[in-house]
Tab-separated table of N, CA and C in Angstrom:
chain	number	residue	atom	x	y	z
A	26	LEU	N	-5.666	0.005	14.632
A	26	LEU	CA	-5.331	1.085	13.716
A	26	LEU	C	-4.967	0.527	12.343
A	27	LEU	N	-4.258	-0.615	12.339
A	27	LEU	CA	-3.931	-1.247	11.058
A	27	LEU	C	-5.192	-1.678	10.317
A	28	LEU	N	-6.130	-2.264	11.037
A	28	LEU	CA	-7.364	-2.742	10.394
A	28	LEU	C	-8.213	-1.597	9.862
A	29	THR	N	-8.364	-0.548	10.649
A	29	THR	CA	-9.175	0.570	10.178
A	29	THR	C	-8.478	1.323	9.042
A	30	GLY	N	-7.147	1.448	9.149
A	30	GLY	CA	-6.382	2.071	8.054
A	30	GLY	C	-6.486	1.251	6.788
A	31	TYR	N	-6.419	-0.078	6.951
A	31	TYR	CA	-6.573	-0.970	5.794
A	31	TYR	C	-7.950	-0.780	5.152
A	32	ALA	N	-8.968	-0.689	5.977
A	32	ALA	CA	-10.327	-0.514	5.451
A	32	ALA	C	-10.444	0.786	4.655
A	33	VAL	N	-9.925	1.872	5.203
A	33	VAL	CA	-10.034	3.176	4.541
A	33	VAL	C	-9.235	3.196	3.234
A	34	THR	N	-7.995	2.719	3.277
A	34	THR	CA	-7.172	2.761	2.067
A	34	THR	C	-7.676	1.772	1.013
A	35	SER	N	-8.148	0.604	1.448
A	35	SER	CA	-8.666	-0.378	0.489
A	35	SER	C	-9.921	0.121	-0.204
A	36	LEU	N	-10.819	0.724	0.554
A	36	LEU	CA	-12.030	1.279	-0.059
A	36	LEU	C	-11.676	2.384	-1.054
A	37	THR	N	-10.710	3.205	-0.698
A	37	THR	CA	-10.261	4.264	-1.609
A	37	THR	C	-9.682	3.661	-2.885
A	38	ALA	N	-8.803	2.675	-2.737
A	38	ALA	CA	-8.174	2.042	-3.903
A	38	ALA	C	-9.215	1.343	-4.780
A	39	GLN	N	-10.141	0.621	-4.166
A	39	GLN	CA	-11.153	-0.088	-4.945
A	39	GLN	C	-12.074	0.883	-5.686
A	40	ALA	N	-12.424	1.978	-5.046
A	40	ALA	CA	-13.255	2.989	-5.719
A	40	ALA	C	-12.524	3.546	-6.938
A	41	LEU	N	-11.232	3.831	-6.789
A	41	LEU	CA	-10.448	4.351	-7.912
A	41	LEU	C	-10.270	3.305	-9.008
A	42	LYS	N	-10.091	2.039	-8.634
A	42	LYS	CA	-9.957	0.971	-9.630
A	42	LYS	C	-11.196	0.908	-10.519
A	43	PHE	N	-12.369	0.997	-9.913
A	43	PHE	CA	-13.603	0.912	-10.699
A	43	PHE	C	-13.908	2.221	-11.413
A	44	LEU	N	-13.452	3.335	-10.868
A	44	LEU	CA	-13.638	4.624	-11.539
A	44	LEU	C	-12.820	4.699	-12.825
A	45	PHE	N	-11.547	4.296	-12.752
A	45	PHE	CA	-10.663	4.380	-13.912
A	45	PHE	C	-10.750	3.157	-14.819
A	46	ASP	N	-10.955	1.979	-14.265
A	46	ASP	CA	-11.087	0.727	-15.013
A	46	ASP	C	-10.018	0.582	-16.099
A	47	MET	N	-8.778	0.733	-15.706
A	47	MET	CA	-7.652	0.644	-16.644
A	47	MET	C	-7.258	-0.814	-16.872
A	48	PRO	N	-6.821	-1.138	-18.098
A	48	PRO	CA	-6.391	-2.519	-18.375
A	48	PRO	C	-5.047	-2.815	-17.718
A	49	ARG	N	-4.866	-4.069	-17.380
A	49	ARG	CA	-3.583	-4.527	-16.836
A	49	ARG	C	-2.650	-4.845	-18.006
A	50	PRO	N	-1.362	-5.004	-17.720
A	50	PRO	CA	-0.398	-5.283	-18.805
A	50	PRO	C	-0.792	-6.467	-19.681
A	51	TYR	N	-1.350	-7.511	-19.114
A	51	TYR	CA	-1.720	-8.703	-19.878
A	51	TYR	C	-2.744	-8.366	-20.962
A	52	LEU	N	-3.732	-7.556	-20.625
A	52	LEU	CA	-4.748	-7.160	-21.605
A	52	LEU	C	-4.191	-6.100	-22.559
A	53	TYR	N	-3.435	-5.160	-22.028
A	53	TYR	CA	-2.888	-4.080	-22.839
A	53	TYR	C	-1.965	-4.615	-23.932
A	54	PHE	N	-1.160	-5.623	-23.601
A	54	PHE	CA	-0.210	-6.198	-24.546
A	54	PHE	C	-0.667	-7.550	-25.081
A	55	HIS	N	-1.970	-7.797	-25.109
A	55	HIS	CA	-2.461	-9.133	-25.471
A	55	HIS	C	-2.014	-9.595	-26.855
A	56	THR	N	-1.742	-8.675	-27.757
A	56	THR	CA	-1.274	-9.080	-29.090
A	56	THR	C	0.244	-9.225	-29.153
A	57	GLN	N	0.923	-8.834	-28.067
A	57	GLN	CA	2.393	-8.884	-28.034
A	57	GLN	C	2.886	-9.560	-26.757
A	58	LEU	N	2.239	-10.621	-26.330
A	58	LEU	CA	2.585	-11.250	-25.056
A	58	LEU	C	4.012	-11.766	-25.014
A	59	GLY	N	4.608	-12.020	-26.150
A	59	GLY	CA	5.996	-12.462	-26.180
A	59	GLY	C	6.971	-11.371	-25.789
A	60	LYS	N	6.519	-10.128	-25.771
A	60	LYS	CA	7.398	-9.000	-25.461
A	60	LYS	C	7.364	-8.589	-23.994
A	61	ILE	N	6.478	-9.203	-23.199
A	61	ILE	CA	6.445	-8.859	-21.782
A	61	ILE	C	6.837	-10.067	-20.944
A	62	HIS	N	7.275	-9.789	-19.738
A	62	HIS	CA	7.716	-10.831	-18.814
A	62	HIS	C	6.496	-11.457	-18.143
A	63	LEU	N	6.326	-12.755	-18.307
A	63	LEU	CA	5.263	-13.476	-17.624
A	63	LEU	C	5.898	-14.525	-16.722
A	64	VAL	N	5.382	-14.637	-15.512
A	64	VAL	CA	5.888	-15.621	-14.559
A	64	VAL	C	4.965	-16.828	-14.610
A	65	LYS	N	5.561	-17.981	-14.852
A	65	LYS	CA	4.799	-19.213	-14.964
A	65	LYS	C	4.047	-19.492	-13.661
A	66	GLY	N	2.775	-19.852	-13.797
A	66	GLY	CA	1.961	-20.196	-12.637
A	66	GLY	C	1.189	-19.034	-12.039
A	67	VAL	N	1.411	-17.819	-12.525
A	67	VAL	CA	0.701	-16.650	-12.008
A	67	VAL	C	-0.538	-16.426	-12.857
A	68	ASP	N	-1.705	-16.396	-12.218
A	68	ASP	CA	-2.944	-16.097	-12.933
A	68	ASP	C	-2.940	-14.625	-13.324
A	69	MET	N	-3.068	-14.372	-14.600
A	69	MET	CA	-3.002	-13.001	-15.101
A	69	MET	C	-4.393	-12.383	-15.111
A	70	LEU	N	-4.517	-11.242	-14.466
A	70	LEU	CA	-5.765	-10.496	-14.445
A	70	LEU	C	-5.773	-9.523	-15.623
A	71	SER	N	-6.948	-9.027	-15.966
A	71	SER	CA	-7.057	-8.179	-17.147
A	71	SER	C	-7.486	-6.742	-16.856
A	72	HIS	N	-8.290	-6.543	-15.832
A	72	HIS	CA	-8.901	-5.224	-15.613
A	72	HIS	C	-8.565	-4.665	-14.231
A	73	HIS	N	-8.934	-3.408	-14.030
A	73	HIS	CA	-8.811	-2.704	-12.747
A	73	HIS	C	-7.361	-2.616	-12.278
A	74	SER	N	-6.510	-2.119	-13.140
A	74	SER	CA	-5.084	-2.043	-12.848
A	74	SER	C	-4.715	-0.833	-11.988
A	75	PHE	N	-5.398	0.275	-12.181
A	75	PHE	CA	-5.001	1.541	-11.544
A	75	PHE	C	-5.903	1.879	-10.379
A	76	PRO	N	-5.353	2.097	-9.204
A	76	PRO	CA	-3.979	1.941	-8.726
A	76	PRO	C	-3.737	0.517	-8.215
A	77	SER	N	-2.517	0.205	-7.895
A	77	SER	CA	-2.164	-1.111	-7.360
A	77	SER	C	-2.620	-1.215	-5.904
A	78	GLY	N	-3.591	-2.067	-5.647
A	78	GLY	CA	-4.112	-2.243	-4.294
A	78	GLY	C	-3.087	-2.832	-3.346
A	79	HIS	N	-2.263	-3.759	-3.835
A	79	HIS	CA	-1.218	-4.336	-2.985
A	79	HIS	C	-0.240	-3.251	-2.532
A	80	THR	N	0.095	-2.348	-3.436
A	80	THR	CA	1.031	-1.283	-3.096
A	80	THR	C	0.400	-0.296	-2.124
A	81	VAL	N	-0.872	0.014	-2.325
A	81	VAL	CA	-1.584	0.880	-1.383
A	81	VAL	C	-1.506	0.274	0.015
A	82	THR	N	-1.820	-1.003	0.121
A	82	THR	CA	-1.824	-1.689	1.413
A	82	THR	C	-0.423	-1.739	2.025
A	83	ALA	N	0.587	-2.025	1.214
A	83	ALA	CA	1.960	-2.123	1.729
A	83	ALA	C	2.436	-0.788	2.295
A	84	PHE	N	2.207	0.294	1.571
A	84	PHE	CA	2.652	1.601	2.060
A	84	PHE	C	1.825	2.070	3.244
A	85	SER	N	0.556	1.737	3.263
A	85	SER	CA	-0.285	2.078	4.406
A	85	SER	C	0.184	1.342	5.654
A	86	ALA	N	0.443	0.053	5.537
A	86	ALA	CA	0.922	-0.723	6.681
A	86	ALA	C	2.293	-0.224	7.141
A	87	CYS	N	3.165	0.078	6.192
A	87	CYS	CA	4.496	0.603	6.509
A	87	CYS	C	4.381	1.881	7.333
A	88	LEU	N	3.551	2.791	6.897
A	88	LEU	CA	3.402	4.070	7.576
A	88	LEU	C	2.758	3.904	8.948
A	89	THR	N	1.754	3.052	9.049
A	89	THR	CA	1.077	2.838	10.324
A	89	THR	C	2.021	2.186	11.334
A	90	LEU	N	2.769	1.194	10.908
A	90	LEU	CA	3.724	0.551	11.818
A	90	LEU	C	4.829	1.528	12.223
A	91	ALA	N	5.292	2.352	11.289
A	91	ALA	CA	6.313	3.351	11.605
A	91	ALA	C	5.789	4.358	12.628
A	92	TYR	N	4.511	4.659	12.562
A	92	TYR	CA	3.865	5.565	13.509
A	92	TYR	C	3.995	5.025	14.935
A	93	PHE	N	3.881	3.719	15.086
A	93	PHE	CA	3.968	3.109	16.406
A	93	PHE	C	5.398	2.772	16.828
A	94	ILE	N	6.181	2.261	15.931
A	94	ILE	CA	7.495	1.750	16.300
A	94	ILE	C	8.467	2.880	16.637
A	95	ARG	N	8.491	3.922	15.844
A	95	ARG	CA	9.327	5.101	16.084
A	95	ARG	C	10.815	4.764	16.192
A	96	ASN	N	11.280	3.955	15.263
A	96	ASN	CA	12.695	3.584	15.198
A	96	ASN	C	13.110	3.693	13.738
A	97	LYS	N	14.085	4.562	13.440
A	97	LYS	CA	14.410	4.849	12.047
A	97	LYS	C	14.913	3.624	11.294
A	98	TYR	N	15.552	2.681	11.982
A	98	TYR	CA	16.045	1.487	11.298
A	98	TYR	C	14.891	0.567	10.895
A	99	TRP	N	13.923	0.402	11.782
A	99	TRP	CA	12.727	-0.367	11.431
A	99	TRP	C	11.937	0.352	10.336
A	100	ASP	N	11.874	1.677	10.429
A	100	ASP	CA	11.157	2.456	9.411
A	100	ASP	C	11.754	2.223	8.029
A	101	LEU	N	13.083	2.211	7.946
A	101	LEU	CA	13.744	1.971	6.655
A	101	LEU	C	13.471	0.559	6.148
A	102	LEU	N	13.487	-0.406	7.048
A	102	LEU	CA	13.179	-1.786	6.664
A	102	LEU	C	11.744	-1.899	6.156
A	103	LEU	N	10.815	-1.264	6.850
A	103	LEU	CA	9.411	-1.277	6.422
A	103	LEU	C	9.242	-0.607	5.060
A	104	LEU	N	9.926	0.516	4.861
A	104	LEU	CA	9.874	1.202	3.576
A	104	LEU	C	10.418	0.315	2.462
A	105	LEU	N	11.528	-0.350	2.716
A	105	LEU	CA	12.108	-1.265	1.733
A	105	LEU	C	11.124	-2.386	1.390
A	106	LEU	N	10.463	-2.942	2.385
A	106	LEU	CA	9.475	-3.991	2.130
A	106	LEU	C	8.316	-3.473	1.282
A	107	ALA	N	7.844	-2.262	1.576
A	107	ALA	CA	6.749	-1.682	0.788
A	107	ALA	C	7.188	-1.461	-0.660
A	108	ILE	N	8.409	-0.984	-0.857
A	108	ILE	CA	8.938	-0.778	-2.210
A	108	ILE	C	9.043	-2.112	-2.942
A	109	LEU	N	9.480	-3.148	-2.237
A	109	LEU	CA	9.588	-4.477	-2.850
A	109	LEU	C	8.224	-5.036	-3.243
A	110	VAL	N	7.207	-4.745	-2.460
A	110	VAL	CA	5.849	-5.159	-2.840
A	110	VAL	C	5.465	-4.494	-4.153
A	111	GLY	N	5.706	-3.189	-4.261
A	111	GLY	CA	5.409	-2.475	-5.505
A	111	GLY	C	6.182	-3.033	-6.682
A	112	TYR	N	7.466	-3.305	-6.461
A	112	TYR	CA	8.292	-3.877	-7.526
A	112	TYR	C	7.759	-5.244	-7.948
A	113	SER	N	7.354	-6.050	-6.974
A	113	SER	CA	6.859	-7.391	-7.301
A	113	SER	C	5.611	-7.335	-8.169
A	114	ARG	N	4.789	-6.318	-7.984
A	114	ARG	CA	3.575	-6.177	-8.793
A	114	ARG	C	3.922	-5.908	-10.259
A	115	MET	N	5.010	-5.168	-10.482
A	115	MET	CA	5.470	-4.936	-11.853
A	115	MET	C	6.196	-6.167	-12.391
A	116	TYR	N	7.005	-6.801	-11.563
A	116	TYR	CA	7.750	-7.990	-11.984
A	116	TYR	C	6.804	-9.099	-12.432
A	117	LEU	N	5.694	-9.235	-11.738
A	117	LEU	CA	4.709	-10.260	-12.091
A	117	LEU	C	3.820	-9.838	-13.263
A	118	SER	N	4.065	-8.663	-13.824
A	118	SER	CA	3.297	-8.103	-14.951
A	118	SER	C	1.826	-7.942	-14.615
A	119	GLU	N	1.546	-7.655	-13.348
A	119	GLU	CA	0.174	-7.392	-12.928
A	119	GLU	C	-0.153	-5.906	-12.978
A	120	HIS	N	0.885	-5.047	-12.933
A	120	HIS	CA	0.667	-3.601	-12.914
A	120	HIS	C	1.745	-2.885	-13.709
A	121	PHE	N	1.381	-1.690	-14.144
A	121	PHE	CA	2.325	-0.772	-14.765
A	121	PHE	C	2.998	0.064	-13.671
A	122	PHE	N	4.082	0.734	-14.035
A	122	PHE	CA	4.793	1.613	-13.106
A	122	PHE	C	3.857	2.676	-12.537
A	123	GLU	N	3.002	3.236	-13.373
A	123	GLU	CA	2.078	4.282	-12.936
A	123	GLU	C	1.109	3.764	-11.877
A	124	ASP	N	0.674	2.519	-12.006
A	124	ASP	CA	-0.241	1.925	-11.026
A	124	ASP	C	0.425	1.816	-9.663
A	125	VAL	N	1.681	1.389	-9.676
A	125	VAL	CA	2.437	1.200	-8.439
A	125	VAL	C	2.768	2.554	-7.808
A	126	THR	N	3.170	3.510	-8.625
A	126	THR	CA	3.481	4.844	-8.110
A	126	THR	C	2.241	5.472	-7.482
A	127	ALA	N	1.121	5.406	-8.192
A	127	ALA	CA	-0.124	5.951	-7.641
A	127	ALA	C	-0.524	5.198	-6.376
A	128	GLY	N	-0.344	3.902	-6.359
A	128	GLY	CA	-0.668	3.112	-5.171
A	128	GLY	C	0.146	3.533	-3.965
A	129	SER	N	1.429	3.805	-4.179
A	129	SER	CA	2.265	4.234	-3.055
A	129	SER	C	1.848	5.614	-2.558
A	130	VAL	N	1.547	6.525	-3.474
A	130	VAL	CA	1.122	7.875	-3.091
A	130	VAL	C	-0.213	7.827	-2.361
A	131	ILE	N	-1.155	7.063	-2.885
A	131	ILE	CA	-2.470	6.936	-2.237
A	131	ILE	C	-2.312	6.296	-0.863
A	132	GLY	N	-1.513	5.244	-0.783
A	132	GLY	CA	-1.291	4.587	0.505
A	132	GLY	C	-0.721	5.532	1.542
A	133	VAL	N	0.245	6.357	1.142
A	133	VAL	CA	0.874	7.293	2.073
A	133	VAL	C	-0.093	8.403	2.466
A	134	PHE	N	-0.702	9.076	1.495
A	134	PHE	CA	-1.510	10.249	1.820
A	134	PHE	C	-2.830	9.908	2.507
A	135	VAL	N	-3.484	8.850	2.093
A	135	VAL	CA	-4.724	8.463	2.764
A	135	VAL	C	-4.409	8.020	4.192
A	136	THR	N	-3.311	7.305	4.367
A	136	THR	CA	-2.923	6.870	5.709
A	136	THR	C	-2.506	8.057	6.573
A	137	LEU	N	-1.780	9.021	6.002
A	137	LEU	CA	-1.437	10.228	6.766
A	137	LEU	C	-2.691	10.946	7.230
A	138	PHE	N	-3.657	11.086	6.336
A	138	PHE	CA	-4.927	11.711	6.714
A	138	PHE	C	-5.599	10.911	7.823
A	139	TRP	N	-5.634	9.577	7.659
A	139	TRP	CA	-6.286	8.715	8.642
A	139	TRP	C	-5.582	8.792	10.002
A	140	LEU	N	-4.252	8.737	10.001
A	140	LEU	CA	-3.510	8.822	11.255
A	140	LEU	C	-3.689	10.192	11.911
A	141	TYR	N	-3.704	11.252	11.127
A	141	TYR	CA	-3.936	12.593	11.665
A	141	TYR	C	-5.309	12.666	12.323
A	142	TRP	N	-6.307	12.131	11.628
A	142	TRP	CA	-7.664	12.145	12.172
A	142	TRP	C	-7.737	11.314	13.453
A	143	MET	N	-7.145	10.115	13.407
A	143	MET	CA	-7.167	9.234	14.576
A	143	MET	C	-6.348	9.818	15.730
A	144	ASP	N	-5.271	10.522	15.421
A	144	ASP	CA	-4.423	11.108	16.451
A	144	ASP	C	-5.159	12.170	17.246
A	145	ASN	N	-6.206	12.697	16.695
A	145	ASN	CA	-7.007	13.698	17.398
A	145	ASN	C	-8.135	13.078	18.211
A	146	ARG	N	-8.185	11.763	18.300
A	146	ARG	CA	-9.144	11.062	19.150
A	146	ARG	C	-8.523	10.897	20.534
A	147	PRO	N	-9.271	11.105	21.606
A	147	PRO	CA	-8.705	11.055	22.965
A	147	PRO	C	-8.064	9.713	23.343
A	148	PHE	N	-8.634	8.592	22.946
A	148	PHE	CA	-8.103	7.303	23.388
A	148	PHE	C	-6.685	7.029	22.891
A	149	ILE	N	-6.314	7.632	21.781
A	149	ILE	CA	-5.002	7.354	21.189
A	149	ILE	C	-3.869	7.964	22.019
A	150	HIS	N	-4.200	8.863	22.931
A	150	HIS	CA	-3.182	9.532	23.749
A	150	HIS	C	-2.986	8.880	25.109
A	151	THR	N	-3.556	7.727	25.325
A	151	THR	CA	-3.320	7.013	26.572
A	151	THR	C	-1.916	6.416	26.554
A	152	ALA	N	-1.395	6.098	27.721
A	152	ALA	CA	-0.009	5.625	27.853
A	152	ALA	C	0.259	4.356	27.047
A	153	CYS	N	-0.661	3.425	27.026
A	153	CYS	CA	-0.406	2.170	26.321
A	153	CYS	C	-0.313	2.364	24.810
A	154	TRP	N	-0.934	3.388	24.265
A	154	TRP	CA	-0.840	3.660	22.837
A	154	TRP	C	0.422	4.440	22.490
A	155	ARG	N	0.886	5.299	23.362
A	155	ARG	CA	1.969	6.237	23.022
A	155	ARG	C	3.370	5.692	23.256
A	156	ARG	N	3.547	4.589	23.954
A	156	ARG	CA	4.900	4.139	24.253
A	156	ARG	C	5.571	3.446	23.089
A	157	GLY	N	4.818	3.005	22.084
A	157	GLY	CA	5.391	2.312	20.947
A	157	GLY	C	5.367	0.811	21.168
A	158	LEU	N	5.469	0.051	20.120
A	158	LEU	CA	5.353	-1.392	20.210
A	158	LEU	C	6.645	-2.069	20.636
A	159	LEU	N	7.784	-1.511	20.321
A	159	LEU	CA	9.042	-2.190	20.572
A	159	LEU	C	9.803	-1.631	21.769
A	160	LYS	N	9.224	-0.703	22.493
A	160	LYS	CA	9.861	-0.167	23.681
A	160	LYS	C	9.292	-0.870	24.896
A	161	LYS	N	10.162	-1.173	25.854
A	161	LYS	CA	9.707	-1.804	27.093
A	161	LYS	C	9.042	-0.759	27.975
A	162	ALA	N	8.024	-1.180	28.669
A	162	ALA	CA	7.334	-0.279	29.591
A	162	ALA	C	8.277	0.086	30.737
A	163	ALA	N	8.287	1.359	31.118
A	163	ALA	CA	9.119	1.800	32.217
A	163	ALA	C	8.602	1.170	33.506
A	164	GLY	N	9.545	0.686	34.295
A	164	GLY	CA	9.002	0.044	35.353
A	164	GLY	C	9.418	-0.121	36.651
């Protein structure tokens, strides 16, 4: 489910990146590079900023794992990790806030659609799929 969700959300994000073809902060501020935060050793990209693919993937993985784990404490930890991925994309000056916000929304909604569609497939309702990953099998 993670792999297929990744495929669907990544294809969606890549299609949008090429559709919008927005500049990244490095290109947008190329005449004012002294005014933005650059991290030494990070290769700066110039194009296809919108939406943030890393953020799409992080929120998609967070939601898919939460679907299986079904534990609110793990869900909060996963959400925090996804938010930190989005923040890191801005901290590294690879994306704007709008790119990260759109990436999180796309990751959540495309994954919700994908999980809803997959949940209506018969195999997903077998016992081994429905017990969750962190629960012990009754025995």
